[in-house]
Coordinates of N, CA and C in Angstrom, one line a residue:
M1 N 97.6 15.2 6.6 CA 96.5 14.4 6.2 C 95.9 14.8 4.8
K2 N 95.9 16.2 4.5 CA 95.4 16.7 3.4 C 96.2 16.3 2.2
N3 N 97.5 16.3 2.1 CA 98.2 15.8 1.0 C 97.9 14.2 0.8
F4 N 97.8 13.5 1.8 CA 97.4 12.2 1.6 C 96.0 11.9 1.0
K5 N 95.3 12.8 1.4 CA 93.7 12.7 0.9 C 93.9 13.0 -0.6
T6 N 94.6 14.0 -0.9 CA 94.7 14.4 -2.3 C 95.3 13.3 -3.1
F7 N 96.4 12.7 -2.6 CA 97.0 11.6 -3.3 C 96.0 10.4 -3.6
L8 N 95.2 10.1 -2.5 CA 94.3 9.1 -2.7 C 93.1 9.4 -3.8
Q9 N 92.8 10.5 -3.7 CA 91.7 11.0 -4.7 C 92.3 11.1 -6.1
T10 N 93.5 11.7 -6.3 CA 94.1 11.8 -7.7 C 94.7 10.4 -8.3
S11 N 95.3 9.6 -7.4 CA 95.9 8.3 -7.6 C 94.9 7.1 -7.8
Y12 N 94.1 7.2 -6.8 CA 93.1 5.9 -6.8 C 91.7 6.3 -6.9
H13 N 91.3 7.6 -7.2 CA 89.9 8.0 -7.3 C 89.1 7.8 -6.1
Y14 N 89.6 7.8 -5.0 CA 88.8 7.7 -3.7 C 87.8 8.9 -3.6
T15 N 86.7 8.6 -3.2 CA 85.6 9.6 -3.0 C 85.8 10.2 -1.5
D16 N 85.3 11.3 -1.2 CA 85.5 12.0 0.1 C 84.8 10.9 1.1
Y17 N 83.6 10.2 0.7 CA 83.1 9.4 1.7 C 84.1 8.1 2.0
Q18 N 84.8 7.6 1.0 CA 85.7 6.5 1.2 C 86.9 6.9 2.0
I19 N 87.3 8.1 2.0 CA 88.4 8.6 2.7 C 88.0 8.8 4.2
K20 N 86.8 9.2 4.4 CA 86.1 9.5 5.8 C 86.1 8.0 6.4
V21 N 85.5 7.1 5.6 CA 85.6 5.7 6.1 C 86.8 5.1 6.5
M22 N 87.8 5.3 5.7 CA 89.2 4.9 6.0 C 89.9 5.6 7.2
D23 N 89.6 6.9 7.4 CA 90.0 7.6 8.4 C 89.4 7.3 9.6
Y24 N 88.2 6.9 9.6 CA 87.3 6.4 10.8 C 87.9 5.0 11.3
F25 N 88.2 4.3 10.2 CA 88.8 2.8 10.6 C 90.2 3.0 11.3
I26 N 91.0 3.8 10.6 CA 92.3 4.0 11.4 C 92.2 4.5 12.7
K27 N 91.4 5.4 12.9 CA 91.3 6.1 14.3 C 90.7 5.0 15.2
T28 N 89.8 4.3 14.8 CA 89.3 3.3 15.6 C 90.2 2.3 16.1
C29 N 90.9 1.7 15.0 CA 92.0 0.8 15.2 C 93.0 1.3 16.4
L30 N 93.5 2.5 16.1 CA 94.4 3.0 16.9 C 94.0 3.3 18.3
S31 N 92.6 3.6 18.5 CA 92.0 3.7 19.8 C 91.9 2.5 20.5
E32 N 91.4 1.5 19.8 CA 91.4 0.1 20.2 C 92.6 -0.4 20.8
I33 N 93.7 -0.2 20.0 CA 95.0 -0.7 20.4 C 95.5 0.1 21.7
S34 N 95.4 1.3 21.8 CA 95.8 2.1 22.8 C 95.1 1.7 24.0
K35 N 93.9 1.6 24.0 CA 93.2 1.1 25.2 C 93.6 -0.3 25.7
F36 N 93.8 -1.2 24.7 CA 94.2 -2.4 25.0 C 95.4 -2.5 25.8
M37 N 96.4 -1.7 25.2 CA 97.7 -1.6 25.8 C 97.6 -0.9 27.3
L38 N 97.0 0.1 27.4 CA 96.8 0.8 28.6 C 96.2 -0.1 29.8
M39 N 95.2 -0.8 29.4 CA 94.5 -1.6 30.4 C 95.5 -2.9 30.5
G40 N 96.2 -3.4 29.5 CA 97.1 -4.5 29.6 C 98.2 -4.2 30.6
F41 N 98.8 -2.9 30.7 CA 99.7 -2.5 31.7 C 99.3 -2.5 33.0
F42 N 98.1 -2.1 33.2 CA 97.4 -2.1 34.5 C 97.2 -3.5 35.1
F43 N 96.8 -4.4 34.2 CA 96.5 -5.8 34.8 C 97.9 -6.6 34.9
S44 N 98.8 -6.1 34.2 CA 100.2 -6.7 34.3 C 100.7 -6.5 35.9
Y45 N 100.5 -5.1 36.1 CA 100.9 -4.7 37.5 C 100.2 -5.6 38.5
F46 N 99.1 -6.0 38.6 CA 98.5 -6.9 39.3 C 98.5 -8.2 39.0
S47 N 99.6 -8.7 38.3 CA 99.8 -10.0 37.8 C 98.6 -10.8 37.4
A48 N 97.7 -10.1 36.6 CA 96.5 -10.5 36.1 C 96.4 -10.5 34.6
F49 N 97.5 -10.4 33.9 CA 97.6 -10.3 32.5 C 96.9 -11.4 31.6
P50 N 97.3 -12.8 32.1 CA 96.6 -13.7 31.3 C 95.0 -13.7 31.5
Y51 N 94.6 -13.3 32.7 CA 93.1 -13.2 32.9 C 92.5 -12.2 32.1
Y52 N 93.4 -11.1 32.0 CA 92.9 -9.9 31.3 C 92.7 -10.2 29.8
L53 N 93.8 -11.1 29.1 CA 93.7 -11.6 27.9 C 92.4 -12.4 27.6
Y54 N 92.0 -13.3 28.4 CA 91.1 -14.2 28.5 C 89.7 -13.5 28.6
A55 N 89.5 -12.4 29.4 CA 88.4 -11.6 29.5 C 88.2 -10.8 28.4
T56 N 89.2 -10.3 27.9 CA 89.2 -9.5 26.5 C 88.7 -10.3 25.4
L57 N 89.2 -11.6 25.3 CA 88.8 -12.4 24.3 C 87.3 -12.7 24.3
I58 N 86.7 -13.1 25.5 CA 85.4 -13.3 25.8 C 84.6 -12.0 25.3
L59 N 85.0 -11.0 25.9 CA 84.3 -9.6 25.5 C 84.2 -9.4 24.2
W60 N 85.3 -9.6 23.5 CA 85.4 -9.3 21.9 C 84.3 -10.2 21.2
V61 N 84.4 -11.5 21.5 CA 83.2 -12.4 21.0 C 81.8 -11.8 21.2
L62 N 81.6 -11.5 22.5 CA 80.2 -11.1 22.9 C 80.0 -9.8 22.1
R63 N 80.8 -8.9 22.1 CA 80.6 -7.5 21.4 C 80.4 -7.8 20.0
F64 N 81.1 -8.7 19.3 CA 81.1 -8.9 17.9 C 79.7 -9.6 17.6
C65 N 79.3 -10.4 18.4 CA 78.1 -11.2 18.1 C 76.8 -10.4 18.5
S66 N 76.9 -9.6 19.6 CA 75.7 -9.0 20.1 C 75.7 -7.6 20.3
G67 N 76.7 -6.9 20.1 CA 76.8 -5.4 20.3 C 76.6 -5.0 21.7
G68 N 75.9 -4.0 22.0 CA 75.7 -3.4 23.3 C 75.8 -1.9 23.5
L69 N 76.1 -1.4 24.6 CA 76.2 0.0 24.8 C 77.6 0.5 24.2
H70 N 77.4 1.8 23.7 CA 78.7 2.4 23.1 C 79.0 3.7 23.7
C71 N 80.0 4.0 24.2 CA 80.4 5.4 24.4 C 80.9 6.3 23.5
K72 N 80.5 7.5 23.6 CA 80.8 8.5 22.5 C 82.2 9.2 22.6
T73 N 82.8 8.9 23.6 CA 84.4 9.5 23.6 C 85.2 8.4 23.9
Y74 N 86.5 8.8 23.5 CA 87.6 7.8 23.9 C 87.8 7.5 25.4
I75 N 87.8 8.7 26.2 CA 87.9 8.6 27.7 C 86.9 7.9 28.3
G76 N 85.6 8.1 27.8 CA 84.4 7.5 28.3 C 84.5 5.9 28.1
C77 N 84.9 5.6 26.8 CA 85.0 4.2 26.6 C 86.2 3.6 27.4
L78 N 87.3 4.3 27.5 CA 88.4 3.8 28.3 C 88.0 3.5 29.7
L79 N 87.2 4.4 30.3 CA 86.9 4.3 31.6 C 85.8 3.1 31.9
F80 N 84.8 3.2 31.0 CA 83.8 2.2 31.1 C 84.5 0.8 30.9
S81 N 85.2 0.6 30.0 CA 85.9 -0.8 29.7 C 87.0 -1.3 30.8
H82 N 87.6 -0.1 31.4 CA 88.5 -0.5 32.4 C 87.7 -0.9 33.8
T83 N 86.7 -0.1 34.0 CA 85.8 -0.4 35.3 C 85.2 -1.8 35.0
Y84 N 84.7 -2.2 33.8 CA 84.0 -3.6 33.6 C 85.0 -4.6 33.6
L85 N 86.3 -4.4 33.3 CA 87.1 -5.4 33.4 C 87.8 -5.5 34.8
V86 N 87.9 -4.5 35.4 CA 88.2 -4.6 36.9 C 87.3 -5.4 37.6
L87 N 86.0 -5.1 37.5 CA 85.0 -5.9 38.1 C 85.0 -7.3 37.8
C88 N 85.3 -7.7 36.5 CA 85.2 -9.1 36.1 C 86.4 -9.8 36.5
I89 N 87.7 -9.2 36.6 CA 88.8 -9.9 36.8 C 89.3 -9.8 38.2
L90 N 89.1 -8.6 38.9 CA 89.7 -8.6 40.2 C 88.7 -8.4 41.4
V91 N 87.6 -8.1 41.1 CA 86.4 -7.9 42.2 C 85.4 -9.0 42.3
L92 N 84.7 -9.1 41.2 CA 83.6 -10.1 41.3 C 83.9 -11.5 41.4
P93 N 85.1 -12.1 40.9 CA 85.5 -13.5 41.2 C 85.7 -13.9 42.6
R94 N 86.0 -12.8 43.5 CA 86.1 -13.0 44.8 C 84.8 -13.4 45.5
L95 N 83.7 -13.2 44.9 CA 82.4 -13.5 45.5 C 82.2 -14.9 45.1
Y96 N 81.7 -15.8 46.3 CA 81.5 -17.2 46.0 C 80.0 -17.3 45.3
L97 N 80.0 -18.0 44.3 CA 78.8 -18.3 43.7 C 78.8 -19.8 43.3
S98 N 77.8 -20.6 43.8 CA 78.0 -22.1 43.5 C 77.8 -22.3 42.0
T99 N 78.5 -23.4 41.5 CA 78.3 -23.7 40.2 C 76.8 -23.8 39.7
I100 N 75.9 -24.3 40.6 CA 74.7 -24.5 39.9 C 73.9 -23.2 39.7
W101 N 74.3 -22.1 40.6 CA 73.8 -20.8 40.3 C 74.5 -20.1 39.0
E102 N 75.7 -20.4 38.8 CA 76.5 -20.0 37.7 C 75.8 -20.6 36.5
L103 N 75.5 -21.8 36.4 CA 74.8 -22.5 35.3 C 73.5 -22.1 35.1
I104 N 72.7 -21.9 36.2 CA 71.3 -21.2 36.1 C 71.3 -19.9 35.3
L105 N 72.3 -19.0 35.9 CA 72.4 -17.8 35.3 C 72.9 -17.8 33.9
L106 N 73.8 -18.6 33.6 CA 74.3 -18.7 32.1 C 73.1 -19.2 31.3
L107 N 72.3 -20.2 31.7 CA 71.2 -20.5 31.0 C 70.2 -19.4 30.6
M108 N 69.9 -18.6 31.6 CA 69.1 -17.3 31.5 C 69.7 -16.4 30.5
C109 N 71.0 -16.3 30.5 CA 71.7 -15.4 29.6 C 71.5 -15.9 28.2
I110 N 71.7 -17.3 27.9 CA 71.5 -17.8 26.7 C 70.1 -17.5 26.1
V111 N 69.1 -17.6 27.0 CA 67.7 -17.4 26.6 C 67.4 -15.8 26.3
I112 N 67.9 -15.1 27.3 CA 67.7 -13.6 27.0 C 68.4 -13.2 25.8
S113 N 69.7 -13.5 25.6 CA 70.5 -13.1 24.6 C 69.8 -13.6 23.2
Y114 N 69.2 -14.7 23.2 CA 68.4 -15.2 21.9 C 67.4 -14.2 21.4
F115 N 66.7 -13.5 22.5 CA 65.5 -12.8 22.1 C 65.9 -11.4 21.8
I116 N 67.1 -10.9 22.5 CA 67.3 -9.3 22.4 C 68.6 -9.0 21.6
A117 N 69.5 -10.1 21.3 CA 70.7 -9.7 20.4 C 70.4 -10.0 19.0
P118 N 71.3 -9.3 18.2 CA 72.3 -8.3 18.5 C 71.6 -6.9 18.7
V119 N 72.3 -6.0 19.4 CA 72.0 -4.6 19.5 C 73.1 -3.8 18.9
P120 N 73.2 -3.6 17.6 CA 74.3 -2.9 17.0 C 74.5 -1.4 17.4
S121 N 75.6 -0.9 17.1 CA 75.9 0.5 17.4 C 75.2 1.4 16.3
I122 N 74.7 2.5 16.7 CA 74.1 3.4 15.7 C 75.0 3.8 14.6
Y123 N 76.4 3.6 14.8 CA 77.3 3.9 13.7 C 77.6 2.8 12.7
R124 N 77.0 1.6 13.1 CA 77.1 0.6 12.1 C 75.9 0.5 11.1
Q125 N 76.2 -0.1 9.9 CA 75.1 -0.1 8.9 C 74.1 -1.1 9.4
H126 N 73.0 -0.9 8.8 CA 71.9 -1.8 9.1 C 72.2 -3.3 9.0
I127 N 71.9 -4.1 9.9 CA 72.1 -5.5 9.8 C 70.9 -6.1 9.3
T128 N 71.1 -7.1 8.2 CA 70.1 -7.8 7.5 C 69.5 -8.8 8.5
S129 N 68.4 -9.3 8.2 CA 67.7 -10.4 9.1 C 68.6 -11.7 9.1
K130 N 69.2 -11.9 7.8 CA 70.1 -13.2 7.8 C 71.2 -13.0 8.7
R131 N 71.9 -11.8 8.5 CA 73.1 -11.5 9.3 C 72.8 -11.5 10.8
R132 N 71.7 -11.0 11.3 CA 71.2 -10.9 12.6 C 71.0 -12.4 13.2
K133 N 70.5 -13.2 12.3 CA 70.2 -14.7 12.6 C 71.6 -15.4 13.0
Q134 N 72.5 -15.1 12.0 CA 73.8 -15.6 12.1 C 74.6 -15.2 13.4
Y135 N 74.4 -13.8 13.8 CA 75.1 -13.5 15.0 C 74.5 -14.1 16.1
R136 N 73.1 -14.2 16.1 CA 72.3 -14.8 17.2 C 72.9 -16.3 17.5
T137 N 73.0 -16.9 16.4 CA 73.4 -18.4 16.3 C 75.0 -18.5 16.9
Y138 N 75.8 -17.6 16.5 CA 77.1 -17.7 17.0 C 77.2 -17.4 18.5
L139 N 76.3 -16.4 18.9 CA 76.3 -16.2 20.3 C 75.8 -17.2 21.2
F140 N 74.6 -17.9 20.6 CA 74.0 -19.1 21.3 C 75.1 -20.2 21.4
I141 N 75.9 -20.5 20.4 CA 76.9 -21.4 20.4 C 78.0 -21.2 21.4
F142 N 78.4 -20.0 21.4 CA 79.5 -19.5 22.2 C 79.1 -19.6 23.8
L143 N 78.0 -19.0 24.0 CA 77.4 -19.3 25.3 C 77.2 -20.6 25.8
F144 N 76.7 -21.4 24.9 CA 76.5 -22.9 25.2 C 77.8 -23.6 25.6
I145 N 78.8 -23.2 24.8 CA 80.1 -23.9 25.1 C 80.6 -23.5 26.4
H146 N 80.4 -22.2 26.7 CA 80.9 -21.7 28.0 C 80.2 -22.4 29.2
F147 N 78.8 -22.6 29.0 CA 78.0 -23.4 29.9 C 78.5 -24.7 30.0
I148 N 78.9 -25.5 29.0 CA 79.3 -26.8 29.0 C 80.7 -26.9 29.8
F149 N 81.6 -25.9 29.4 CA 82.8 -26.0 30.2 C 82.7 -25.7 31.7
T150 N 81.8 -24.8 32.0 CA 81.5 -24.5 33.4 C 80.9 -25.7 34.1
F151 N 80.2 -26.6 33.4 CA 79.6 -27.7 34.0 C 80.8 -28.8 34.1
I152 N 81.7 -28.9 33.3 CA 82.8 -29.9 33.3 C 83.9 -29.4 34.2
F153 N 84.3 -28.2 34.2 CA 85.2 -27.6 35.0 C 84.7 -26.6 36.0
P154 N 84.1 -27.1 37.1 CA 83.5 -26.0 38.0 C 84.7 -25.3 38.9
Q155 N 84.4 -24.0 39.2 CA 85.3 -23.2 40.0 C 86.7 -23.2 39.3
N156 N 86.7 -23.0 38.0 CA 87.9 -22.7 37.3 C 88.0 -21.2 37.2
Q157 N 89.2 -20.5 37.5 CA 89.3 -19.2 37.6 C 89.0 -18.4 36.4
Y158 N 89.5 -19.1 35.2 CA 89.2 -18.4 34.0 C 87.8 -18.6 33.5
L159 N 87.2 -19.5 33.9 CA 85.8 -19.6 33.6 C 84.8 -18.8 34.5
T160 N 85.3 -18.6 35.6 CA 84.7 -17.6 36.6 C 84.8 -16.3 36.1
I161 N 85.9 -15.8 35.5 CA 86.1 -14.6 35.0 C 85.1 -14.4 33.7
G162 N 85.2 -15.4 32.8 CA 84.4 -15.4 31.7 C 82.9 -15.3 32.1
F163 N 82.3 -16.0 33.2 CA 81.1 -15.9 33.7 C 80.7 -14.6 34.0
W164 N 81.5 -13.9 34.7 CA 81.4 -12.4 35.2 C 81.4 -11.4 33.8
V165 N 82.2 -11.8 33.0 CA 82.1 -10.9 31.7 C 80.8 -11.1 31.1
I166 N 80.3 -12.3 31.0 CA 79.0 -12.7 30.3 C 78.0 -12.0 31.2
M167 N 78.0 -12.0 32.5 CA 76.9 -11.3 33.2 C 76.8 -9.9 33.2
I168 N 77.8 -9.3 33.1 CA 77.9 -7.9 32.9 C 77.5 -7.5 31.6
H169 N 78.1 -8.3 30.6 CA 77.7 -7.9 29.2 C 76.2 -8.2 28.9
M170 N 75.6 -9.1 29.5 CA 74.2 -9.3 29.4 C 73.4 -8.2 30.1
L171 N 73.8 -7.6 31.2 CA 73.2 -6.5 31.8 C 73.4 -5.3 31.0
Q172 N 74.5 -4.9 30.4 CA 74.5 -3.8 29.6 C 73.8 -3.9 28.1
L173 N 73.8 -5.2 27.7 CA 73.1 -5.4 26.5 C 71.6 -5.2 26.7
T174 N 71.1 -5.7 27.8 CA 69.8 -5.5 28.1 C 69.4 -4.0 28.3
I175 N 70.3 -3.2 28.8 CA 70.1 -1.9 28.8 C 70.2 -1.2 27.4
A176 N 71.1 -1.6 26.6 CA 71.1 -1.1 25.3 C 69.9 -1.5 24.4
Y177 N 69.3 -2.5 24.6 CA 68.0 -3.1 24.0 C 67.0 -2.1 24.5
T178 N 67.0 -2.0 25.8 CA 65.8 -1.2 26.4 C 65.8 0.3 25.6
K179 N 67.0 0.8 25.6 CA 67.3 2.2 25.0 C 66.8 2.1 23.6
E180 N 67.2 1.0 22.9 CA 66.8 1.0 21.4 C 65.4 0.9 21.3
V181 N 64.7 0.1 22.1 CA 63.2 -0.2 22.0 C 62.4 1.1 22.3
L182 N 63.0 1.9 23.5 CA 62.2 2.9 23.9 C 62.6 4.2 23.0
S183 N 63.4 4.3 22.1 CA 63.7 5.4 21.2 C 63.0 5.4 19.9

């Protein structure tokens, strides 16, 4: 790495800060890819890989638009994410919840998220009020679309999994918001 750092500094005049940012970006990408693959193998074993992809997509949109809790270690993040997705894909969908209750809870999530989102990571640079408003709007639209699909296609397995991803995400988002407000 030291030779590569020297190369970047001499050839492209990168600063130490720019190299640290690039190093952080590469490590983050490799970390996310490895976690995605490890969990993908797990859900493939249970013949739930398509559900895993769907839940991951929903979670990615939610995290991008609203942030949430962040673990400090790779293993902590892997275990938290794995537990989260096992609950959403394999455990909670077995509980019967009527469509009307799903819709009521989704409406509550739309309202709550409008007031508390986004809650960015402490490692992310400050979000401007304009950007905050954009994220909040994207989140509102996304959750409203999920609400409409749940209304039109009740008791759909993918939408049920998406519902639980949203519910747990809103729970951890509320915790992250509370921690931010209290600190």
